[in-house]
Short mmCIF file of C-alpha atoms in Angstrom, two decimals:
data_model
loop_
_atom_site.label_atom_id
_atom_site.label_comp_id
_atom_site.label_asym_id
_atom_site.label_seq_id
_atom_site.Cartn_x
_atom_site.Cartn_y
_atom_site.Cartn_z
CA MET A 1 133.97 110.17 76.92
CA SER A 2 134.43 106.39 76.63
CA GLN A 3 131.55 104.03 77.26
CA GLU A 4 133.39 102.51 80.22
CA ILE A 5 133.85 105.90 81.89
CA GLU A 6 130.22 106.79 81.22
CA ARG A 7 129.12 103.45 82.70
CA TYR A 8 130.97 104.09 85.96
CA LEU A 9 129.75 107.68 86.13
CA GLN A 10 126.19 106.42 85.79
CA ALA A 11 126.78 103.80 88.49
CA GLY A 12 128.16 106.49 90.81
CA THR A 13 124.95 108.52 90.62
CA ARG A 14 121.72 107.38 92.25
CA ALA A 15 118.93 106.44 89.86
CA ASN A 16 116.58 108.95 91.51
CA THR A 17 119.23 111.66 91.19
CA ARG A 18 119.76 110.84 87.51
CA ARG A 19 116.03 111.12 86.85
CA SER A 20 115.77 114.39 88.74
CA TYR A 21 118.76 115.85 86.91
CA GLN A 22 117.40 114.76 83.53
CA GLN A 23 114.05 116.39 84.29
CA ALA A 24 115.84 119.56 85.40
CA LEU A 25 117.85 119.74 82.18
CA GLU A 26 114.73 119.17 80.08
CA HIS A 27 112.99 121.98 81.95
CA PHE A 28 115.93 124.31 81.32
CA GLU A 29 116.31 123.44 77.64
CA VAL A 30 112.84 122.48 76.42
CA THR A 31 110.36 124.20 78.72
CA TRP A 32 112.30 127.41 79.30
CA GLY A 33 114.25 127.43 76.04
CA GLY A 34 117.77 127.68 77.43
CA PHE A 35 120.92 126.53 75.67
CA LEU A 36 123.69 124.26 76.86
CA PRO A 37 126.45 125.02 77.60
CA ALA A 38 125.04 127.97 79.53
CA THR A 39 126.54 131.21 80.75
CA SER A 40 126.26 132.66 84.22
CA ASP A 41 123.94 135.39 82.91
CA THR A 42 121.62 132.77 81.39
CA VAL A 43 121.49 130.89 84.69
CA VAL A 44 120.63 134.12 86.51
CA ARG A 45 117.77 134.83 84.08
CA TYR A 46 116.49 131.29 84.57
CA LEU A 47 116.48 131.71 88.35
CA VAL A 48 114.74 135.08 88.19
CA ASP A 49 112.07 133.78 85.81
CA HIS A 50 111.17 131.00 88.26
CA ALA A 51 111.80 132.79 91.55
CA ALA A 52 108.11 133.24 92.35
CA THR A 53 106.93 129.79 91.26
CA LEU A 54 109.62 127.31 92.36
CA SER A 55 110.90 126.69 95.86
CA SER A 56 114.51 127.43 96.71
CA ASN A 57 115.15 123.69 97.14
CA THR A 58 113.85 123.04 93.62
CA LEU A 59 116.01 125.84 92.24
CA LYS A 60 119.05 124.42 94.02
CA LEU A 61 118.31 121.03 92.45
CA ARG A 62 118.13 122.67 89.02
CA LEU A 63 121.48 124.36 89.64
CA ALA A 64 123.03 121.06 90.74
CA ALA A 65 121.84 119.42 87.52
CA LEU A 66 123.28 122.22 85.41
CA ALA A 67 126.55 122.09 87.34
CA GLN A 68 126.86 118.33 86.92
CA TRP A 69 126.22 118.54 83.17
CA HIS A 70 128.84 121.24 82.62
CA VAL A 71 131.51 119.50 84.71
CA SER A 72 130.89 116.10 83.09
CA GLN A 73 131.16 117.67 79.62
CA GLY A 74 134.35 119.57 80.46
CA PHE A 75 132.81 123.06 80.45
CA PRO A 76 133.24 125.75 83.12
CA ASP A 77 130.48 125.59 85.74
CA PRO A 78 128.28 128.70 85.32
CA THR A 79 126.37 128.06 88.57
CA LYS A 80 129.31 128.77 90.90
CA THR A 81 129.75 132.48 90.20
CA PRO A 82 129.20 135.04 93.00
CA LEU A 83 126.32 136.57 91.00
CA VAL A 84 124.37 133.29 90.89
CA ARG A 85 124.90 132.72 94.63
CA GLN A 86 123.75 136.25 95.44
CA ILE A 87 120.64 135.93 93.25
CA LEU A 88 119.69 132.66 94.95
CA LYS A 89 120.12 134.32 98.35
CA GLY A 90 117.92 137.20 97.23
CA ILE A 91 115.22 134.79 96.03
CA ARG A 92 115.16 133.10 99.42
CA THR A 93 114.79 136.51 101.07
CA LEU A 94 112.04 137.88 98.82
CA HIS A 95 110.15 134.62 98.30
CA PRO A 96 110.26 132.78 101.62
CA ARG A 97 108.08 129.72 101.67
CA GLN A 98 107.62 126.79 103.96
CA GLU A 99 108.62 123.56 102.31
CA LYS A 100 105.76 121.08 102.04
CA GLN A 101 106.13 118.14 104.36
CA ALA A 102 104.19 114.95 104.61
CA GLU A 103 101.98 114.44 107.64
CA PRO A 104 103.75 112.11 110.09
CA LEU A 105 102.00 108.80 110.64
CA GLN A 106 101.51 108.85 114.40
CA LEU A 107 101.56 105.69 116.49
CA ARG A 108 97.79 105.63 117.01
CA GLN A 109 97.27 105.94 113.25
CA LEU A 110 99.79 103.18 112.62
CA GLU A 111 97.84 101.01 115.04
CA GLN A 112 94.58 101.89 113.26
CA CYS A 113 96.05 100.84 109.90
CA VAL A 114 97.44 97.57 111.25
CA LEU A 115 94.15 96.76 113.00
CA TRP A 116 92.25 97.23 109.73
CA LEU A 117 94.79 95.12 107.82
CA GLU A 118 94.54 92.31 110.35
CA GLN A 119 90.75 92.33 110.21
CA ALA A 120 90.83 92.35 106.40
CA LEU A 121 93.42 89.58 106.47
CA GLU A 122 91.21 87.35 108.62
CA GLN A 123 88.21 88.04 106.40
CA ALA A 124 90.23 87.16 103.30
CA ARG A 125 91.39 83.93 104.94
CA ALA A 126 87.80 83.01 105.85
CA GLU A 127 86.65 83.69 102.28
CA ASP A 128 89.66 81.89 100.76
CA ASP A 129 90.58 85.10 98.93
CA LEU A 130 94.28 84.48 98.28
CA PRO A 131 95.10 87.73 96.40
CA ARG A 132 93.61 89.87 99.17
CA LEU A 133 95.20 87.73 101.87
CA LEU A 134 98.62 88.21 100.28
CA ARG A 135 98.18 91.96 99.82
CA CYS A 136 97.07 92.54 103.41
CA CYS A 137 99.95 90.48 104.76
CA ARG A 138 102.48 92.24 102.51
CA ASP A 139 101.15 95.71 103.30
CA ARG A 140 101.23 95.07 107.04
CA ALA A 141 104.90 94.02 106.85
CA LEU A 142 105.83 96.93 104.59
CA ILE A 143 104.17 99.56 106.79
CA LEU A 144 105.54 98.17 110.07
CA ILE A 145 109.09 97.78 108.78
CA GLY A 146 108.86 101.19 107.11
CA PHE A 147 107.77 102.82 110.36
CA TRP A 148 110.07 101.13 112.89
CA ARG A 149 113.10 101.39 110.61
CA ALA A 150 112.18 104.84 109.26
CA PHE A 151 112.94 103.58 105.75
CA ARG A 152 112.43 105.51 102.55
CA SER A 153 110.18 103.94 99.93
CA ASP A 154 113.13 103.00 97.70
CA GLU A 155 114.84 101.29 100.64
CA LEU A 156 111.74 99.22 101.35
CA CYS A 157 111.52 98.23 97.70
CA ARG A 158 115.18 97.15 97.59
CA LEU A 159 115.06 94.83 100.60
CA GLN A 160 116.18 91.30 99.68
CA VAL A 161 115.30 88.16 101.64
CA GLU A 162 118.91 86.92 101.53
CA HIS A 163 120.02 90.18 103.20
CA ILE A 164 117.70 89.79 106.20
CA GLN A 165 118.41 87.73 109.30
CA VAL A 166 115.71 87.08 111.91
CA ARG A 167 116.63 86.36 115.51
CA THR A 168 113.53 84.87 117.10
CA GLY A 169 112.34 86.85 120.10
CA GLU A 170 115.05 89.50 119.64
CA GLY A 171 114.76 91.25 116.32
CA MET A 172 116.04 91.26 112.78
CA GLN A 173 118.99 92.60 110.81
CA LEU A 174 118.42 94.16 107.41
CA PHE A 175 121.34 94.85 105.08
CA LEU A 176 121.14 97.42 102.28
CA PRO A 177 124.07 97.41 99.82
CA TRP A 178 123.57 101.16 99.40
CA SER A 179 121.32 103.91 100.65
CA LYS A 180 121.06 107.68 100.38
CA GLY A 181 123.08 108.23 103.55
CA ASP A 182 125.74 105.72 102.46
CA ARG A 183 127.71 107.98 100.17
CA ASP A 184 130.51 105.48 99.54
CA ASN A 185 128.22 102.52 98.77
CA GLN A 186 129.78 100.43 101.53
CA GLY A 187 126.43 99.04 102.61
CA GLN A 188 124.63 99.44 105.92
CA THR A 189 123.12 97.00 108.39
CA PHE A 190 119.99 98.09 110.24
CA ASN A 191 118.42 96.48 113.30
CA ALA A 192 114.69 96.25 113.93
CA PRO A 193 113.27 95.17 117.30
CA ALA A 194 110.89 92.33 118.08
CA LEU A 195 107.92 93.96 119.81
CA ALA A 196 104.96 92.73 121.82
CA ARG A 197 102.60 94.48 119.39
CA LEU A 198 102.92 96.27 116.06
CA CYS A 199 105.89 93.96 115.53
CA PRO A 200 107.83 94.38 112.26
CA VAL A 201 109.68 91.09 112.76
CA GLN A 202 106.58 88.91 113.09
CA ALA A 203 104.91 90.77 110.22
CA TYR A 204 107.94 90.03 108.01
CA VAL A 205 108.03 86.35 108.99
CA ASP A 206 104.29 85.99 108.37
CA TRP A 207 104.63 87.61 104.94
CA ILE A 208 107.53 85.60 103.53
CA SER A 209 106.05 82.38 104.96
CA LEU A 210 102.66 83.01 103.38
CA ALA A 211 104.15 84.14 100.07
CA GLY A 212 106.76 81.37 99.99
CA ILE A 213 109.59 83.79 99.24
CA ALA A 214 113.03 82.25 99.82
CA ARG A 215 115.19 84.82 98.03
CA GLY A 216 114.94 88.00 96.00
CA PRO A 217 112.84 91.10 96.68
CA VAL A 218 110.82 91.07 99.89
CA PHE A 219 108.01 93.29 98.63
CA ARG A 220 106.57 92.46 95.19
CA GLY A 221 103.53 93.11 93.09
CA ILE A 222 100.57 90.73 93.33
CA ASP A 223 98.22 90.20 90.39
CA ARG A 224 94.48 89.54 90.54
CA TRP A 225 95.04 85.77 90.74
CA GLY A 226 97.48 85.98 93.63
CA HIS A 227 100.65 85.48 91.58
CA LEU A 228 103.74 87.29 92.87
CA GLY A 229 105.96 89.27 90.54
CA GLU A 230 109.66 88.50 90.21
CA GLN A 231 110.73 92.12 90.65
CA GLY A 232 110.46 94.31 93.71
CA LEU A 233 107.80 97.00 93.99
CA HIS A 234 108.63 100.30 92.33
CA PRO A 235 109.17 103.11 94.87
CA ASN A 236 106.39 105.12 93.21
CA SER A 237 103.91 102.38 94.10
CA VAL A 238 104.43 102.77 97.86
CA VAL A 239 102.41 106.00 98.14
CA PRO A 240 99.23 104.66 96.46
CA LEU A 241 99.61 101.43 98.44
CA MET A 242 99.84 103.34 101.71
CA ARG A 243 97.01 105.70 100.84
CA ALA A 244 94.72 102.81 99.96
CA VAL A 245 95.32 101.29 103.41
CA LEU A 246 94.91 104.65 105.15
CA GLN A 247 91.65 105.36 103.36
CA ALA A 248 90.28 101.90 104.11
CA ALA A 249 91.23 102.40 107.77
CA GLY A 250 89.24 105.65 107.88
CA LEU A 251 92.15 108.11 107.80
CA PRO A 252 92.57 111.17 105.50
CA SER A 253 94.91 109.48 103.04
CA GLU A 254 95.68 112.57 100.94
CA LEU A 255 97.72 114.08 103.79
CA TYR A 256 100.25 111.26 103.80
CA SER A 257 103.14 110.16 101.60
CA SER A 258 105.92 107.60 101.84
CA HIS A 259 107.83 110.09 104.01
CA SER A 260 105.03 109.83 106.59
CA LEU A 261 106.51 106.60 107.96
CA ARG A 262 109.93 108.21 108.40
CA ARG A 263 108.50 111.39 109.90
CA GLY A 264 106.18 109.38 112.10
CA PHE A 265 109.01 107.37 113.62
CA ALA A 266 111.21 110.45 114.09
CA THR A 267 108.36 112.27 115.82
CA TRP A 268 107.55 109.28 118.03
CA ALA A 269 111.21 108.85 119.00
CA THR A 270 111.60 112.53 119.87
CA ARG A 271 108.45 112.56 121.96
CA SER A 272 109.67 109.43 123.70
CA GLY A 273 112.82 111.16 124.87
CA TRP A 274 115.39 110.11 122.28
CA ASP A 275 118.11 112.71 121.83
CA ILE A 276 119.04 113.82 118.34
CA LYS A 277 122.28 111.80 118.35
CA ALA A 278 120.47 108.54 119.12
CA LEU A 279 117.88 109.27 116.44
CA MET A 280 120.54 110.05 113.84
CA GLN A 281 122.43 106.86 114.68
CA TYR A 282 119.33 104.67 114.49
CA VAL A 283 117.95 106.10 111.25
CA GLY A 284 121.31 106.67 109.57
CA TRP A 285 121.30 110.45 109.22
CA SER A 286 124.72 112.05 108.94
CA ASP A 287 123.71 115.55 110.02
CA GLY A 288 121.28 117.04 112.50
CA GLN A 289 119.50 119.21 109.95
CA SER A 290 118.31 116.12 108.08
CA ALA A 291 116.89 114.71 111.30
CA LEU A 292 115.17 117.93 112.35
CA ARG A 293 113.35 118.19 109.02
CA TYR A 294 111.59 114.92 109.79
CA VAL A 295 110.59 115.70 113.37
CA GLU A 296 107.12 117.11 113.98
CA SER A 297 107.84 120.12 116.18
CA THR A 298 104.44 120.73 117.77
CA GLY A 299 103.68 119.06 121.05
CA VAL A 300 107.01 117.32 121.46
CA PHE A 301 107.21 116.25 125.09
CA PRO A 302 110.07 113.86 125.96
CA GLY A 303 109.23 110.82 128.01
CA GLN A 304 105.75 110.10 126.66
CA LEU A 305 106.17 106.34 126.49
CA SER A 306 102.85 105.28 128.00
CA ALA A 307 101.42 104.20 124.65
CA LEU A 308 104.21 101.63 124.32
CA GLN A 309 104.35 100.28 127.85
CA HIS A 310 104.35 96.71 126.60
CA ILE A 311 106.84 97.17 123.78
CA SER A 312 110.23 95.75 124.62
CA ASN A 313 113.46 94.40 123.16
CA TRP A 314 114.83 97.54 121.55
CA PRO A 315 118.28 97.06 120.04
CA GLU A 316 120.96 97.30 122.69
CA GLY A 317 122.31 100.79 123.28
CA LEU A 318 119.23 102.63 122.03
CA PRO A 319 116.65 104.47 124.16
#
């Protein structure tokens, strides 16, 4: 395979997917001791050996990695045989397990986090503590944008100032050149509302004004002296950042992950009476199953909007 072809193949696969596939292949070859190219019988033995310890979603990811390797190398795909499909079905039947999901960050918990950040921000300003002032301001913007836009951690980390337009008193537009739901890499534009409280737009404006960011990544690392990094935050840093805020705000931080913002918004929207189509359109989901996985099912009562009586200016056409 030429270097040019390999370069475009790499560009056509998400970085997270490439890492996951590489880890899956290493597990198959190094940890388990399998050989590539593999046969269908070898794949079946691999599945059976891990049926009781790995979830069906993890096993499907391992199969996808094996399939991609064989196809890219010009070998027959051993994962597509009827025997492999039947074994996977049997594993799901004999080893049913509920997939772990992050706790959704509910609106009252979001408010608790923002209240703590604003108090810490004012204290840092009074004490002339620039590094802490910057971190609190950044974290408030990241959490509010992450919640109201239901963004993944990698999407938050890839936001660029030059791709964001603020309309004072109305909202903001955020453009992402690619995202997980944008299979063709055409780019997507997302709207976020200006709100009377817990406002993502004002939090963003406050952050870039304080940090003096005119272009490049919106969310960056901050060192002990208050210097901003040139690169955007790594997606893996969002979880410890969030958990530090949650813990400081008096919440059980270990229950939450970066998906908590996405699940929290989906749960709030459902309880507020949004139908699944409106939710999918707003978040960018292409199928209902993706949306339902993020919605907290217990206690969902449409029309509970009392907590947000003073929030206004939702994007036109949305609930």
